Amino acid sequence: MKTTNIAIDGPAGAGKSSIAREISSELGFIYVDTGALYRTIALYAHRHSIESVEMLIRQLDEIEIELSFIGGTQRISLCGEDVTDDIRTPEISMGASNVSAIPEVRNFLFDLQQKIAREHNVIMDGRDIGTVVLPDADLKIFLTASADERASRRYMELKEKADCPTYEEIRADIIKRDYNDSHRAIAPLRQAEDAVLVDTTDMGFHEVCEEILSLIRDRLELDD
Ligand code: DC
């Protein structure tokens, strides 16, 4: 049976994951956060003090990544250990951006992403889902917002936590990752020609979810 695949791409901090999570639970789809895959490779490199690209490429076969979906929530394990929470640090964010520029790493993760989409109805978010991983997705969304707005949302999210970076640090980090992600030679972040652009700079969370849900319902000819 053919599955339904929705691709959501966009820069860091555009709200892809919270929006995709909400929409997938509404539709009963699985939400696949592909950034977690790159983060897990970065965590492996960090834990094994791998500093050269060649060494990481040589060790890719040692890296066993498994995704599971518990109550619709994605958990990720690295060589049998659940690392879902360990991959959410600023250091690993930057490491993920770096490893994601390596073609061998992208190939390594490509099959896994396509297999999940073949087997399940998915909302998959990332940077190259509409352009490379799921070029035949039923609907492609390119979700974006200004760098200032993305930095301020991230700051609001983190500000109660210990060691919260300053707004300026978060903004600088976002701009650097945008640059890395959209200038790498392979599968750079860009809007697919047939993707619908949704700029959320002046939109609230529920407004964005409603807009995307209505795009999906129109495309799939579902009732409200
Ligand atoms: O979405 P995120 O911030 O968790 O992603 C972490 C990094 O992984 C991001 O800087 C770019 C990379 N990435 C990618 O290159 N392709 C994807 N499909 C998803 C993420």
PDB file of C-alpha atoms and ligand atoms in Angstrom:
ATOM      1  CA  MET A   1       0.000   0.000   0.000  1.00  0.00           C
ATOM      2  CA  LYS A   2       1.332   3.418  -0.869  1.00  0.00           C
ATOM      3  CA  THR A   3       2.009   5.547   2.179  1.00  0.00           C
ATOM      4  CA  THR A   4       1.412   9.286   2.488  1.00  0.00           C
ATOM      5  CA  ASN A   5       4.529  11.398   2.927  1.00  0.00           C
ATOM      6  CA  ILE A   6       4.648  15.068   3.904  1.00  0.00           C
ATOM      7  CA  ALA A   7       8.031  16.831   3.775  1.00  0.00           C
ATOM      8  CA  ILE A   8       8.784  19.877   5.911  1.00  0.00           C
ATOM      9  CA  ASP A   9      12.101  21.608   5.347  1.00  0.00           C
ATOM     10  CA  GLY A  10      13.487  24.868   6.631  1.00  0.00           C
ATOM     11  CA  PRO A  11      16.243  26.512   8.636  1.00  0.00           C
ATOM     12  CA  ALA A  12      17.071  25.839  12.295  1.00  0.00           C
ATOM     13  CA  GLY A  13      14.540  27.241  14.735  1.00  0.00           C
ATOM     14  CA  ALA A  14      11.706  27.800  12.239  1.00  0.00           C
ATOM     15  CA  GLY A  15       9.412  25.672  14.429  1.00  0.00           C
ATOM     16  CA  LYS A  16       9.472  22.591  12.187  1.00  0.00           C
ATOM     17  CA  SER A  17       9.572  20.038  14.985  1.00  0.00           C
ATOM     18  CA  SER A  18       6.860  21.453  17.255  1.00  0.00           C
ATOM     19  CA  ILE A  19       4.588  22.050  14.293  1.00  0.00           C
ATOM     20  CA  ALA A  20       5.262  18.658  12.688  1.00  0.00           C
ATOM     21  CA  ARG A  21       4.661  16.923  16.041  1.00  0.00           C
ATOM     22  CA  GLU A  22       1.289  18.650  16.507  1.00  0.00           C
ATOM     23  CA  ILE A  23       0.132  18.012  12.955  1.00  0.00           C
ATOM     24  CA  SER A  24       1.197  14.393  12.896  1.00  0.00           C
ATOM     25  CA  SER A  25      -0.699  13.663  16.077  1.00  0.00           C
ATOM     26  CA  GLU A  26      -3.769  15.320  14.542  1.00  0.00           C
ATOM     27  CA  LEU A  27      -3.481  13.129  11.415  1.00  0.00           C
ATOM     28  CA  GLY A  28      -2.280   9.935  13.132  1.00  0.00           C
ATOM     29  CA  PHE A  29       0.981  10.007  11.148  1.00  0.00           C
ATOM     30  CA  ILE A  30       4.474   9.282  12.434  1.00  0.00           C
ATOM     31  CA  TYR A  31       6.658  12.334  12.898  1.00  0.00           C
ATOM     32  CA  VAL A  32      10.257  11.759  11.830  1.00  0.00           C
ATOM     33  CA  ASP A  33      12.814  14.325  12.978  1.00  0.00           C
ATOM     34  CA  THR A  34      15.748  13.695  10.627  1.00  0.00           C
ATOM     35  CA  GLY A  35      17.973  16.264  12.362  1.00  0.00           C
ATOM     36  CA  ALA A  36      18.182  13.743  15.227  1.00  0.00           C
ATOM     37  CA  LEU A  37      19.994  11.321  12.883  1.00  0.00           C
ATOM     38  CA  TYR A  38      22.735  13.846  12.104  1.00  0.00           C
ATOM     39  CA  ARG A  39      22.904  14.797  15.767  1.00  0.00           C
ATOM     40  CA  THR A  40      23.418  11.145  16.711  1.00  0.00           C
ATOM     41  CA  ILE A  41      26.345  10.822  14.297  1.00  0.00           C
ATOM     42  CA  ALA A  42      27.793  14.016  15.811  1.00  0.00           C
ATOM     43  CA  LEU A  43      27.351  12.551  19.301  1.00  0.00           C
ATOM     44  CA  TYR A  44      29.182   9.392  18.243  1.00  0.00           C
ATOM     45  CA  ALA A  45      32.056  11.470  16.814  1.00  0.00           C
ATOM     46  CA  HIS A  46      32.171  13.539  20.001  1.00  0.00           C
ATOM     47  CA  ARG A  47      32.171  10.534  22.332  1.00  0.00           C
ATOM     48  CA  HIS A  48      34.889   8.794  20.336  1.00  0.00           C
ATOM     49  CA  SER A  49      36.951  11.976  19.958  1.00  0.00           C
ATOM     50  CA  ILE A  50      36.835  11.610  16.178  1.00  0.00           C
ATOM     51  CA  GLU A  51      38.366  14.695  14.696  1.00  0.00           C
ATOM     52  CA  SER A  52      38.969  13.833  11.067  1.00  0.00           C
ATOM     53  CA  VAL A  53      36.396  13.291   8.365  1.00  0.00           C
ATOM     54  CA  GLU A  54      38.299  10.217   7.115  1.00  0.00           C
ATOM     55  CA  MET A  55      38.164   8.578  10.521  1.00  0.00           C
ATOM     56  CA  LEU A  56      34.428   9.238  10.837  1.00  0.00           C
ATOM     57  CA  ILE A  57      33.813   7.763   7.378  1.00  0.00           C
ATOM     58  CA  ARG A  58      35.829   4.666   8.313  1.00  0.00           C
ATOM     59  CA  GLN A  59      33.753   4.188  11.456  1.00  0.00           C
ATOM     60  CA  LEU A  60      30.298   4.695   9.926  1.00  0.00           C
ATOM     61  CA  ASP A  61      29.721   0.939   9.806  1.00  0.00           C
ATOM     62  CA  GLU A  62      30.096   0.810  13.585  1.00  0.00           C
ATOM     63  CA  ILE A  63      27.255   3.284  14.068  1.00  0.00           C
ATOM     64  CA  GLU A  64      23.952   1.565  14.669  1.00  0.00           C
ATOM     65  CA  ILE A  65      21.055   3.976  14.763  1.00  0.00           C
ATOM     66  CA  GLU A  66      17.502   2.937  15.490  1.00  0.00           C
ATOM     67  CA  LEU A  67      14.376   5.029  15.587  1.00  0.00           C
ATOM     68  CA  SER A  68      11.317   4.001  17.543  1.00  0.00           C
ATOM     69  CA  PHE A  69       8.017   5.778  17.941  1.00  0.00           C
ATOM     70  CA  ILE A  70       6.434   5.629  21.372  1.00  0.00           C
ATOM     71  CA  GLY A  71       2.992   7.239  21.502  1.00  0.00           C
ATOM     72  CA  GLY A  72       3.945   9.092  18.326  1.00  0.00           C
ATOM     73  CA  THR A  73       7.117  10.457  19.917  1.00  0.00           C
ATOM     74  CA  GLN A  74      10.414   9.606  18.282  1.00  0.00           C
ATOM     75  CA  ARG A  75      13.162   8.037  20.400  1.00  0.00           C
ATOM     76  CA  ILE A  76      16.583   7.462  18.951  1.00  0.00           C
ATOM     77  CA  SER A  77      19.191   4.978  20.003  1.00  0.00           C
ATOM     78  CA  LEU A  78      22.888   4.780  19.244  1.00  0.00           C
ATOM     79  CA  CYS A  79      24.404   1.300  19.416  1.00  0.00           C
ATOM     80  CA  GLY A  80      21.580   0.209  21.708  1.00  0.00           C
ATOM     81  CA  GLU A  81      21.629   3.232  24.060  1.00  0.00           C
ATOM     82  CA  ASP A  82      18.754   5.734  24.088  1.00  0.00           C
ATOM     83  CA  VAL A  83      20.399   9.090  23.305  1.00  0.00           C
ATOM     84  CA  THR A  84      17.233  11.110  22.606  1.00  0.00           C
ATOM     85  CA  ASP A  85      18.079  13.680  25.285  1.00  0.00           C
ATOM     86  CA  ASP A  86      21.877  13.646  24.911  1.00  0.00           C
ATOM     87  CA  ILE A  87      21.785  15.029  21.372  1.00  0.00           C
ATOM     88  CA  ARG A  88      20.141  18.317  22.376  1.00  0.00           C
ATOM     89  CA  THR A  89      23.139  20.448  23.305  1.00  0.00           C
ATOM     90  CA  PRO A  90      24.540  23.497  21.446  1.00  0.00           C
ATOM     91  CA  GLU A  91      27.817  21.611  20.896  1.00  0.00           C
ATOM     92  CA  ILE A  92      26.053  18.686  19.246  1.00  0.00           C
ATOM     93  CA  SER A  93      23.895  21.105  17.183  1.00  0.00           C
ATOM     94  CA  MET A  94      27.011  22.578  15.634  1.00  0.00           C
ATOM     95  CA  GLY A  95      28.608  19.118  15.304  1.00  0.00           C
ATOM     96  CA  ALA A  96      25.494  17.904  13.445  1.00  0.00           C
ATOM     97  CA  SER A  97      25.732  20.804  11.037  1.00  0.00           C
ATOM     98  CA  ASN A  98      29.380  19.874  10.405  1.00  0.00           C
ATOM     99  CA  VAL A  99      28.878  16.124   9.893  1.00  0.00           C
ATOM    100  CA  SER A 100      25.867  16.787   7.667  1.00  0.00           C
ATOM    101  CA  ALA A 101      28.194  18.289   5.038  1.00  0.00           C
ATOM    102  CA  ILE A 102      29.930  14.898   4.557  1.00  0.00           C
ATOM    103  CA  PRO A 103      28.469  13.037   1.532  1.00  0.00           C
ATOM    104  CA  GLU A 104      29.175   9.586   3.041  1.00  0.00           C
ATOM    105  CA  VAL A 105      27.206  10.533   6.160  1.00  0.00           C
ATOM    106  CA  ARG A 106      24.248  11.689   4.060  1.00  0.00           C
ATOM    107  CA  ASN A 107      24.294   8.466   2.005  1.00  0.00           C
ATOM    108  CA  PHE A 108      24.503   6.415   5.164  1.00  0.00           C
ATOM    109  CA  LEU A 109      21.291   8.029   6.492  1.00  0.00           C
ATOM    110  CA  PHE A 110      19.448   8.209   3.175  1.00  0.00           C
ATOM    111  CA  ASP A 111      18.255   4.581   3.046  1.00  0.00           C
ATOM    112  CA  LEU A 112      17.044   4.636   6.624  1.00  0.00           C
ATOM    113  CA  GLN A 113      14.911   7.739   5.969  1.00  0.00           C
ATOM    114  CA  GLN A 114      13.441   6.356   2.743  1.00  0.00           C
ATOM    115  CA  LYS A 115      12.633   3.018   4.379  1.00  0.00           C
ATOM    116  CA  ILE A 116      10.634   4.676   7.174  1.00  0.00           C
ATOM    117  CA  ALA A 117       8.699   6.748   4.624  1.00  0.00           C
ATOM    118  CA  ARG A 118       7.943   3.644   2.548  1.00  0.00           C
ATOM    119  CA  GLU A 119       6.586   1.812   5.570  1.00  0.00           C
ATOM    120  CA  HIS A 120       4.609   4.553   7.350  1.00  0.00           C
ATOM    121  CA  ASN A 121       2.490   7.621   6.740  1.00  0.00           C
ATOM    122  CA  VAL A 122       4.983  10.269   7.801  1.00  0.00           C
ATOM    123  CA  ILE A 123       5.592  13.910   8.355  1.00  0.00           C
ATOM    124  CA  MET A 124       9.346  14.125   7.953  1.00  0.00           C
ATOM    125  CA  ASP A 125      11.280  17.269   8.734  1.00  0.00           C
ATOM    126  CA  GLY A 126      14.819  18.282   7.852  1.00  0.00           C
ATOM    127  CA  ARG A 127      16.741  20.293   5.281  1.00  0.00           C
ATOM    128  CA  ASP A 128      16.671  18.122   2.134  1.00  0.00           C
ATOM    129  CA  ILE A 129      13.516  16.064   2.550  1.00  0.00           C
ATOM    130  CA  GLY A 130      11.591  17.666  -0.312  1.00  0.00           C
ATOM    131  CA  THR A 131      14.658  18.042  -2.539  1.00  0.00           C
ATOM    132  CA  VAL A 132      16.521  14.742  -2.022  1.00  0.00           C
ATOM    133  CA  VAL A 133      15.053  12.219   0.414  1.00  0.00           C
ATOM    134  CA  LEU A 134      11.388  12.298  -0.656  1.00  0.00           C
ATOM    135  CA  PRO A 135      11.278  14.030  -4.044  1.00  0.00           C
ATOM    136  CA  ASP A 136       7.833  12.476  -4.660  1.00  0.00           C
ATOM    137  CA  ALA A 137       6.315  13.538  -1.332  1.00  0.00           C
ATOM    138  CA  ASP A 138       2.569  14.178  -1.471  1.00  0.00           C
ATOM    139  CA  LEU A 139       3.098  17.688  -0.105  1.00  0.00           C
ATOM    140  CA  LYS A 140       6.245  19.728   0.528  1.00  0.00           C
ATOM    141  CA  ILE A 141       6.339  22.682   2.897  1.00  0.00           C
ATOM    142  CA  PHE A 142       9.242  25.089   3.285  1.00  0.00           C
ATOM    143  CA  LEU A 143       8.867  26.595   6.728  1.00  0.00           C
ATOM    144  CA  THR A 144      10.856  29.675   7.581  1.00  0.00           C
ATOM    145  CA  ALA A 145      10.982  32.799   9.775  1.00  0.00           C
ATOM    146  CA  SER A 146      13.428  35.672  10.131  1.00  0.00           C
ATOM    147  CA  ALA A 147      16.676  34.930  12.018  1.00  0.00           C
ATOM    148  CA  ASP A 148      15.700  37.471  14.724  1.00  0.00           C
ATOM    149  CA  GLU A 149      12.350  35.812  15.272  1.00  0.00           C
ATOM    150  CA  ARG A 150      13.868  32.306  15.351  1.00  0.00           C
ATOM    151  CA  ALA A 151      16.517  33.424  17.847  1.00  0.00           C
ATOM    152  CA  SER A 152      13.976  35.065  20.079  1.00  0.00           C
ATOM    153  CA  ARG A 153      11.710  31.960  20.069  1.00  0.00           C
ATOM    154  CA  ARG A 154      14.665  29.748  20.972  1.00  0.00           C
ATOM    155  CA  TYR A 155      15.717  32.162  23.718  1.00  0.00           C
ATOM    156  CA  MET A 156      12.208  32.115  25.254  1.00  0.00           C
ATOM    157  CA  GLU A 157      12.328  28.309  25.211  1.00  0.00           C
ATOM    158  CA  LEU A 158      15.722  28.104  26.912  1.00  0.00           C
ATOM    159  CA  LYS A 159      15.763  31.083  29.231  1.00  0.00           C
ATOM    160  CA  GLU A 160      14.567  29.241  32.341  1.00  0.00           C
ATOM    161  CA  LYS A 161      17.307  26.614  31.987  1.00  0.00           C
ATOM    162  CA  ALA A 162      20.675  26.751  33.713  1.00  0.00           C
ATOM    163  CA  ASP A 163      23.508  27.860  31.392  1.00  0.00           C
ATOM    164  CA  CYS A 164      21.091  29.466  28.967  1.00  0.00           C
ATOM    165  CA  PRO A 165      23.093  31.198  26.222  1.00  0.00           C
ATOM    166  CA  THR A 166      22.397  34.903  25.643  1.00  0.00           C
ATOM    167  CA  TYR A 167      20.027  36.024  22.891  1.00  0.00           C
ATOM    168  CA  GLU A 168      23.032  37.280  20.889  1.00  0.00           C
ATOM    169  CA  GLU A 169      24.798  33.906  21.195  1.00  0.00           C
ATOM    170  CA  ILE A 170      21.700  32.050  20.046  1.00  0.00           C
ATOM    171  CA  ARG A 171      21.250  34.439  17.111  1.00  0.00           C
ATOM    172  CA  ALA A 172      24.899  34.110  16.055  1.00  0.00           C
ATOM    173  CA  ASP A 173      24.623  30.326  16.272  1.00  0.00           C
ATOM    174  CA  ILE A 174      21.474  30.295  14.121  1.00  0.00           C
ATOM    175  CA  ILE A 175      23.065  32.518  11.479  1.00  0.00           C
ATOM    176  CA  LYS A 176      26.178  30.349  11.369  1.00  0.00           C
ATOM    177  CA  ARG A 177      24.146  27.152  11.018  1.00  0.00           C
ATOM    178  CA  ASP A 178      21.951  28.726   8.308  1.00  0.00           C
ATOM    179  CA  TYR A 179      25.106  29.589   6.411  1.00  0.00           C
ATOM    180  CA  ASN A 180      26.644  26.108   6.831  1.00  0.00           C
ATOM    181  CA  ASP A 181      23.418  24.299   5.953  1.00  0.00           C
ATOM    182  CA  SER A 182      22.661  26.325   2.845  1.00  0.00           C
ATOM    183  CA  HIS A 183      26.211  26.568   1.459  1.00  0.00           C
ATOM    184  CA  ARG A 184      27.402  22.975   1.699  1.00  0.00           C
ATOM    185  CA  ALA A 185      28.124  21.287  -1.621  1.00  0.00           C
ATOM    186  CA  ILE A 186      25.798  18.329  -1.095  1.00  0.00           C
ATOM    187  CA  ALA A 187      22.032  18.542  -0.487  1.00  0.00           C
ATOM    188  CA  PRO A 188      22.110  22.132   0.754  1.00  0.00           C
ATOM    189  CA  LEU A 189      19.104  23.623   2.489  1.00  0.00           C
ATOM    190  CA  ARG A 190      16.865  25.081  -0.208  1.00  0.00           C
ATOM    191  CA  GLN A 191      13.217  25.270  -1.065  1.00  0.00           C
ATOM    192  CA  ALA A 192      12.111  22.570  -3.532  1.00  0.00           C
ATOM    193  CA  GLU A 193      10.512  24.033  -6.651  1.00  0.00           C
ATOM    194  CA  ASP A 194       7.190  22.433  -5.832  1.00  0.00           C
ATOM    195  CA  ALA A 195       7.234  23.283  -2.090  1.00  0.00           C
ATOM    196  CA  VAL A 196       4.765  25.691  -0.514  1.00  0.00           C
ATOM    197  CA  LEU A 197       6.524  28.506   1.364  1.00  0.00           C
ATOM    198  CA  VAL A 198       5.154  29.265   4.843  1.00  0.00           C
ATOM    199  CA  ASP A 199       6.823  32.243   6.529  1.00  0.00           C
ATOM    200  CA  THR A 200       5.917  32.118  10.211  1.00  0.00           C
ATOM    201  CA  THR A 201       7.655  35.337  11.320  1.00  0.00           C
ATOM    202  CA  ASP A 202       4.343  37.033  12.159  1.00  0.00           C
ATOM    203  CA  MET A 203       2.251  33.938  12.804  1.00  0.00           C
ATOM    204  CA  GLY A 204       1.313  32.185  16.037  1.00  0.00           C
ATOM    205  CA  PHE A 205       1.834  28.452  16.576  1.00  0.00           C
ATOM    206  CA  HIS A 206      -1.849  27.500  16.134  1.00  0.00           C
ATOM    207  CA  GLU A 207      -2.204  29.678  13.073  1.00  0.00           C
ATOM    208  CA  VAL A 208       0.741  27.893  11.424  1.00  0.00           C
ATOM    209  CA  CYS A 209      -0.651  24.452  12.327  1.00  0.00           C
ATOM    210  CA  GLU A 210      -4.070  25.386  10.902  1.00  0.00           C
ATOM    211  CA  GLU A 211      -2.532  26.674   7.689  1.00  0.00           C
ATOM    212  CA  ILE A 212      -0.453  23.550   7.163  1.00  0.00           C
ATOM    213  CA  LEU A 213      -3.322  21.231   8.088  1.00  0.00           C
ATOM    214  CA  SER A 214      -5.510  22.934   5.560  1.00  0.00           C
ATOM    215  CA  LEU A 215      -2.803  22.595   2.864  1.00  0.00           C
ATOM    216  CA  ILE A 216      -2.583  18.882   3.681  1.00  0.00           C
ATOM    217  CA  ARG A 217      -6.358  18.387   3.640  1.00  0.00           C
ATOM    218  CA  ASP A 218      -6.646  20.164   0.296  1.00  0.00           C
ATOM    219  CA  ARG A 219      -3.822  18.154  -1.211  1.00  0.00           C
ATOM    220  CA  LEU A 220      -5.070  14.813   0.112  1.00  0.00           C
ATOM    221  CA  GLU A 221      -8.699  15.761  -0.418  1.00  0.00           C
ATOM    222  CA  LEU A 222      -9.533  14.996   3.213  1.00  0.00           C
ATOM    223  CA  ASP A 223     -12.578  16.412   5.047  1.00  0.00           C
ATOM    224  CA  ASP A 224     -12.053  18.914   7.915  1.00  0.00           C
TER     225      ASP A 224
HETATM  226  O1   DC B   1      16.963  20.069  12.630  1.00  0.00           O
HETATM  227  P1   DC B   1      18.202  20.043  13.541  1.00  0.00           P
HETATM  228  O2   DC B   1      18.603  21.400  14.048  1.00  0.00           O
HETATM  229  O3   DC B   1      18.070  19.045  14.626  1.00  0.00           O
HETATM  230  O4   DC B   1      19.392  19.527  12.565  1.00  0.00           O
HETATM  231  C1   DC B   1      20.721  19.430  12.996  1.00  0.00           C
HETATM  232  C2   DC B   1      21.651  19.599  11.813  1.00  0.00           C
HETATM  233  O5   DC B   1      21.520  18.480  10.939  1.00  0.00           O
HETATM  234  C3   DC B   1      21.393  20.837  10.961  1.00  0.00           C
HETATM  235  O6   DC B   1      22.288  21.874  11.241  1.00  0.00           O
HETATM  236  C4   DC B   1      21.564  20.377   9.537  1.00  0.00           C
HETATM  237  C5   DC B   1      21.542  18.890   9.579  1.00  0.00           C
HETATM  238  N1   DC B   1      20.419  18.294   8.857  1.00  0.00           N
HETATM  239  C6   DC B   1      20.597  18.047   7.521  1.00  0.00           C
HETATM  240  O7   DC B   1      21.624  18.399   6.953  1.00  0.00           O
HETATM  241  N2   DC B   1      19.619  17.412   6.825  1.00  0.00           N
HETATM  242  C7   DC B   1      18.479  17.042   7.414  1.00  0.00           C
HETATM  243  N3   DC B   1      17.541  16.398   6.706  1.00  0.00           N
HETATM  244  C8   DC B   1      18.277  17.319   8.787  1.00  0.00           C
HETATM  245  C9   DC B   1      19.273  17.975   9.490  1.00  0.00           C
END
